[in-house]
Amino acid sequence: MAKSAATEIDAGGRALRVSSFDRVIFPATRSTPDITKLQVVEYYLAVEDGIMRALRERPTTLERWPKGVHEGIVVSTREKGGGDAFFQKRVPRGAPDYLETATIEFPSGRTADEICPTEIAVVGWAAQMGTITFHPWPVRRADVDHPDEMRIDLDPQPGTDFDDAVRVAAEARKLLEELGYRGFPKTSGGRGVHIYVRIEPKWTFTDVRHAVIAFGRELERRMPDDVTVKWWKEERGEKVFIDYNQNARDRTIASAYSIRPRPGAPVSAPVEWDELPSVQPEHFTVTTMPARFAEIGDRQAQIDDVQHSLQPLLDMYERDETGDMPYPPDYPKMPGEPKRVQPSRARPDPEDAEASGEG
């Protein structure tokens, strides 16, 4: 059997071997060419400053598509593994000796050593191993229990689209400014918009999650026809969902500059607030982003210049009488959490039924 083609490229001063470099990872579309494995690796090297600013010193889950992003590829889920594409939380076998790690703890109490990028060669190596998307934790390895980043995920629900997320982002910007926060928006690489805010690493994951719940509730009050924080899909309607649970422990968002596994190889692109209304997610791809990056640099270059206090949002959360919101279904029952059941399947509380004269 013939050996697969391989080549060697420079990755931050290290020699990086790329096997099967001509394998097509993203098939051509009407508007984009074939994207090979080598092009994926070279893309990440081309946006080095940006991707390292997003990943440096952060425990990172790898979303691997070693066979490429093709029709018929089976993706592993939390419920069923064994797919062609999968999320890897533990360090893969054969990792180079320069790869460093961080130990993180899952909600279950189990732990794992995740890769913790400290140089671009690590990113290049992960890409050569079939990683398409990098999912960093919102913590640094020096303190993995206290996030330094609040993430606001504007997630358009069925019947809404990217333009709706952009309209909500404009109001989110106003609210951030009122709070004295500086937010950094980016496209998700799909229909959504992500906004990152650096915070002082002194609060827990639960605190950060509560802060985003408070932020989302305020947006919902300001834009009731456009925004929802309802966890259950049956209650959301055609609105933009503020996915507060993306701030729970072990929940991550695709990093800035990460490639997304969609036709055309779109990437999650940092943008300026004022340019957000004039862009579309498909404008930013593996083939277009390197030129943009070379011309304007990293739109998040100043993200580490300031760290904000969560206290204003935590005060808002405490003033809100509606309390906590449900966690994802795979989480253990959390303190203060309401019933974790769809409203359409919920049974009346016996005390409520007695008070109303039912039963």
PDB file of C-alpha atoms in Angstrom, residues 194-336:
ATOM      1  CA  HIS A 194     -20.736  36.120  20.047  1.00  0.00           C
ATOM      2  CA  ILE A 195     -19.671  38.939  22.360  1.00  0.00           C
ATOM      3  CA  TYR A 196     -16.713  38.488  24.709  1.00  0.00           C
ATOM      4  CA  VAL A 197     -16.020  40.575  27.806  1.00  0.00           C
ATOM      5  CA  ARG A 198     -12.836  40.133  29.832  1.00  0.00           C
ATOM      6  CA  ILE A 199     -13.536  39.957  33.559  1.00  0.00           C
ATOM      7  CA  GLU A 200     -11.486  39.779  36.719  1.00  0.00           C
ATOM      8  CA  PRO A 201     -10.786  36.092  37.487  1.00  0.00           C
ATOM      9  CA  LYS A 202     -12.368  36.141  40.924  1.00  0.00           C
ATOM     10  CA  TRP A 203     -15.855  34.740  40.321  1.00  0.00           C
ATOM     11  CA  THR A 204     -17.048  31.167  39.828  1.00  0.00           C
ATOM     12  CA  PHE A 205     -18.620  29.646  36.725  1.00  0.00           C
ATOM     13  CA  THR A 206     -21.969  29.896  38.502  1.00  0.00           C
ATOM     14  CA  ASP A 207     -21.432  33.612  39.080  1.00  0.00           C
ATOM     15  CA  VAL A 208     -20.580  34.251  35.433  1.00  0.00           C
ATOM     16  CA  ARG A 209     -23.594  32.241  34.314  1.00  0.00           C
ATOM     17  CA  HIS A 210     -25.828  34.282  36.621  1.00  0.00           C
ATOM     18  CA  ALA A 211     -24.326  37.484  35.230  1.00  0.00           C
ATOM     19  CA  VAL A 212     -25.233  36.472  31.673  1.00  0.00           C
ATOM     20  CA  ILE A 213     -28.725  35.482  32.802  1.00  0.00           C
ATOM     21  CA  ALA A 214     -29.115  38.998  34.203  1.00  0.00           C
ATOM     22  CA  PHE A 215     -27.757  40.499  30.991  1.00  0.00           C
ATOM     23  CA  GLY A 216     -30.114  38.387  28.885  1.00  0.00           C
ATOM     24  CA  ARG A 217     -33.138  39.233  31.010  1.00  0.00           C
ATOM     25  CA  GLU A 218     -32.433  42.942  30.619  1.00  0.00           C
ATOM     26  CA  LEU A 219     -32.127  42.537  26.849  1.00  0.00           C
ATOM     27  CA  GLU A 220     -35.402  40.612  26.880  1.00  0.00           C
ATOM     28  CA  ARG A 221     -37.099  43.470  28.758  1.00  0.00           C
ATOM     29  CA  ARG A 222     -35.796  45.960  26.211  1.00  0.00           C
ATOM     30  CA  MET A 223     -36.591  43.828  23.143  1.00  0.00           C
ATOM     31  CA  PRO A 224     -39.441  41.505  24.184  1.00  0.00           C
ATOM     32  CA  ASP A 225     -40.422  40.737  20.598  1.00  0.00           C
ATOM     33  CA  ASP A 226     -36.879  39.884  19.578  1.00  0.00           C
ATOM     34  CA  VAL A 227     -35.035  38.327  22.542  1.00  0.00           C
ATOM     35  CA  THR A 228     -35.630  35.359  24.832  1.00  0.00           C
ATOM     36  CA  VAL A 229     -33.808  33.672  27.688  1.00  0.00           C
ATOM     37  CA  LYS A 230     -36.234  30.736  27.763  1.00  0.00           C
ATOM     38  CA  TRP A 231     -34.237  27.522  28.026  1.00  0.00           C
ATOM     39  CA  TRP A 232     -36.904  25.248  26.574  1.00  0.00           C
ATOM     40  CA  LYS A 233     -37.122  25.422  22.797  1.00  0.00           C
ATOM     41  CA  GLU A 234     -40.901  25.109  22.842  1.00  0.00           C
ATOM     42  CA  GLU A 235     -41.058  28.476  24.638  1.00  0.00           C
ATOM     43  CA  ARG A 236     -38.559  30.487  22.600  1.00  0.00           C
ATOM     44  CA  GLY A 237     -40.531  31.304  19.481  1.00  0.00           C
ATOM     45  CA  GLU A 238     -38.962  33.174  16.557  1.00  0.00           C
ATOM     46  CA  LYS A 239     -36.505  35.139  18.633  1.00  0.00           C
ATOM     47  CA  VAL A 240     -32.789  35.381  19.381  1.00  0.00           C
ATOM     48  CA  PHE A 241     -31.924  33.200  22.365  1.00  0.00           C
ATOM     49  CA  ILE A 242     -29.321  34.435  24.844  1.00  0.00           C
ATOM     50  CA  ASP A 243     -27.635  31.113  25.590  1.00  0.00           C
ATOM     51  CA  TYR A 244     -26.530  31.746  29.151  1.00  0.00           C
ATOM     52  CA  ASN A 245     -25.569  28.100  29.648  1.00  0.00           C
ATOM     53  CA  GLN A 246     -22.548  28.601  27.410  1.00  0.00           C
ATOM     54  CA  ASN A 247     -21.008  30.044  30.591  1.00  0.00           C
ATOM     55  CA  ALA A 248     -21.577  26.906  32.662  1.00  0.00           C
ATOM     56  CA  ARG A 249     -18.568  24.758  33.563  1.00  0.00           C
ATOM     57  CA  ASP A 250     -17.450  22.543  30.662  1.00  0.00           C
ATOM     58  CA  ARG A 251     -19.445  24.495  28.088  1.00  0.00           C
ATOM     59  CA  THR A 252     -17.370  26.173  25.411  1.00  0.00           C
ATOM     60  CA  ILE A 253     -17.784  28.304  22.297  1.00  0.00           C
ATOM     61  CA  ALA A 254     -15.777  28.089  19.078  1.00  0.00           C
ATOM     62  CA  SER A 255     -12.836  30.457  19.442  1.00  0.00           C
ATOM     63  CA  ALA A 256     -12.172  33.541  17.394  1.00  0.00           C
ATOM     64  CA  TYR A 257     -10.597  32.499  14.069  1.00  0.00           C
ATOM     65  CA  SER A 258     -11.759  28.888  14.436  1.00  0.00           C
ATOM     66  CA  ILE A 259     -12.950  27.203  11.266  1.00  0.00           C
ATOM     67  CA  ARG A 260     -16.508  25.900  11.433  1.00  0.00           C
ATOM     68  CA  PRO A 261     -17.503  22.542   9.897  1.00  0.00           C
ATOM     69  CA  ARG A 262     -19.836  23.960   7.283  1.00  0.00           C
ATOM     70  CA  PRO A 263     -19.699  24.129   3.474  1.00  0.00           C
ATOM     71  CA  GLY A 264     -17.244  26.745   2.253  1.00  0.00           C
ATOM     72  CA  ALA A 265     -15.029  26.596   5.384  1.00  0.00           C
ATOM     73  CA  PRO A 266     -16.386  29.689   7.190  1.00  0.00           C
ATOM     74  CA  VAL A 267     -14.494  30.999  10.207  1.00  0.00           C
ATOM     75  CA  SER A 268     -15.556  32.743  13.403  1.00  0.00           C
ATOM     76  CA  ALA A 269     -14.464  36.292  12.635  1.00  0.00           C
ATOM     77  CA  PRO A 270     -13.812  39.141  15.082  1.00  0.00           C
ATOM     78  CA  VAL A 271     -15.305  42.374  13.781  1.00  0.00           C
ATOM     79  CA  GLU A 272     -15.618  45.978  14.860  1.00  0.00           C
ATOM     80  CA  TRP A 273     -19.001  47.003  16.238  1.00  0.00           C
ATOM     81  CA  ASP A 274     -19.542  49.487  13.423  1.00  0.00           C
ATOM     82  CA  GLU A 275     -18.823  46.954  10.673  1.00  0.00           C
ATOM     83  CA  LEU A 276     -21.077  44.239  12.118  1.00  0.00           C
ATOM     84  CA  PRO A 277     -24.249  45.458  10.311  1.00  0.00           C
ATOM     85  CA  SER A 278     -22.511  45.347   6.936  1.00  0.00           C
ATOM     86  CA  VAL A 279     -21.018  41.848   7.040  1.00  0.00           C
ATOM     87  CA  GLN A 280     -22.347  38.339   6.542  1.00  0.00           C
ATOM     88  CA  PRO A 281     -20.872  35.130   7.994  1.00  0.00           C
ATOM     89  CA  GLU A 282     -19.969  33.789   4.555  1.00  0.00           C
ATOM     90  CA  HIS A 283     -17.670  36.779   3.979  1.00  0.00           C
ATOM     91  CA  PHE A 284     -15.092  35.177   6.272  1.00  0.00           C
ATOM     92  CA  THR A 285     -13.573  31.875   5.171  1.00  0.00           C
ATOM     93  CA  VAL A 286     -10.298  29.971   5.192  1.00  0.00           C
ATOM     94  CA  THR A 287      -9.502  31.543   1.826  1.00  0.00           C
ATOM     95  CA  THR A 288     -10.501  35.154   2.621  1.00  0.00           C
ATOM     96  CA  MET A 289      -9.507  35.626   6.268  1.00  0.00           C
ATOM     97  CA  PRO A 290      -5.687  35.494   5.816  1.00  0.00           C
ATOM     98  CA  ALA A 291      -5.742  38.540   3.515  1.00  0.00           C
ATOM     99  CA  ARG A 292      -8.045  40.445   5.882  1.00  0.00           C
ATOM    100  CA  PHE A 293      -5.816  39.534   8.826  1.00  0.00           C
ATOM    101  CA  ALA A 294      -2.680  40.621   6.987  1.00  0.00           C
ATOM    102  CA  GLU A 295      -4.290  43.963   6.171  1.00  0.00           C
ATOM    103  CA  ILE A 296      -5.999  44.926   9.451  1.00  0.00           C
ATOM    104  CA  GLY A 297      -4.613  42.513  12.044  1.00  0.00           C
ATOM    105  CA  ASP A 298      -6.629  41.138  14.936  1.00  0.00           C
ATOM    106  CA  ARG A 299      -9.863  42.977  15.710  1.00  0.00           C
ATOM    107  CA  GLN A 300      -9.494  41.645  19.267  1.00  0.00           C
ATOM    108  CA  ALA A 301      -5.942  42.897  19.747  1.00  0.00           C
ATOM    109  CA  GLN A 302      -7.032  45.067  22.706  1.00  0.00           C
ATOM    110  CA  ILE A 303      -9.231  42.484  24.429  1.00  0.00           C
ATOM    111  CA  ASP A 304      -6.717  41.882  27.229  1.00  0.00           C
ATOM    112  CA  ASP A 305      -6.223  45.581  27.969  1.00  0.00           C
ATOM    113  CA  VAL A 306      -8.927  45.717  30.640  1.00  0.00           C
ATOM    114  CA  GLN A 307     -10.697  43.371  33.055  1.00  0.00           C
ATOM    115  CA  HIS A 308     -14.161  44.261  34.326  1.00  0.00           C
ATOM    116  CA  SER A 309     -16.024  43.573  37.544  1.00  0.00           C
ATOM    117  CA  LEU A 310     -19.041  41.270  37.387  1.00  0.00           C
ATOM    118  CA  GLN A 311     -20.628  42.946  40.381  1.00  0.00           C
ATOM    119  CA  PRO A 312     -23.025  45.231  38.462  1.00  0.00           C
ATOM    120  CA  LEU A 313     -24.570  42.232  36.720  1.00  0.00           C
ATOM    121  CA  LEU A 314     -24.603  40.118  39.861  1.00  0.00           C
ATOM    122  CA  ASP A 315     -26.469  42.938  41.602  1.00  0.00           C
ATOM    123  CA  MET A 316     -28.994  42.909  38.748  1.00  0.00           C
ATOM    124  CA  TYR A 317     -29.364  39.148  39.130  1.00  0.00           C
ATOM    125  CA  GLU A 318     -30.036  39.465  42.854  1.00  0.00           C
ATOM    126  CA  ARG A 319     -32.659  42.161  42.260  1.00  0.00           C
ATOM    127  CA  ASP A 320     -34.472  39.912  39.813  1.00  0.00           C
ATOM    128  CA  GLU A 321     -37.113  37.889  41.648  1.00  0.00           C
ATOM    129  CA  THR A 322     -37.330  35.091  39.064  1.00  0.00           C
ATOM    130  CA  GLY A 323     -34.246  33.264  40.353  1.00  0.00           C
ATOM    131  CA  ASP A 324     -32.101  30.743  38.508  1.00  0.00           C
ATOM    132  CA  MET A 325     -32.660  29.027  35.163  1.00  0.00           C
ATOM    133  CA  PRO A 326     -32.331  25.380  34.081  1.00  0.00           C
ATOM    134  CA  TYR A 327     -28.956  23.818  33.335  1.00  0.00           C
ATOM    135  CA  PRO A 328     -28.250  21.481  30.390  1.00  0.00           C
ATOM    136  CA  PRO A 329     -29.734  17.977  30.804  1.00  0.00           C
ATOM    137  CA  ASP A 330     -26.385  16.230  31.333  1.00  0.00           C
ATOM    138  CA  TYR A 331     -25.578  18.323  34.435  1.00  0.00           C
ATOM    139  CA  PRO A 332     -26.179  17.149  37.991  1.00  0.00           C
ATOM    140  CA  LYS A 333     -28.986  18.991  39.775  1.00  0.00           C
ATOM    141  CA  MET A 334     -27.596  22.400  40.732  1.00  0.00           C
ATOM    142  CA  PRO A 335     -28.380  24.516  43.817  1.00  0.00           C
ATOM    143  CA  GLY A 336     -31.332  26.871  43.303  1.00  0.00           C
TER     144      GLY A 336
END
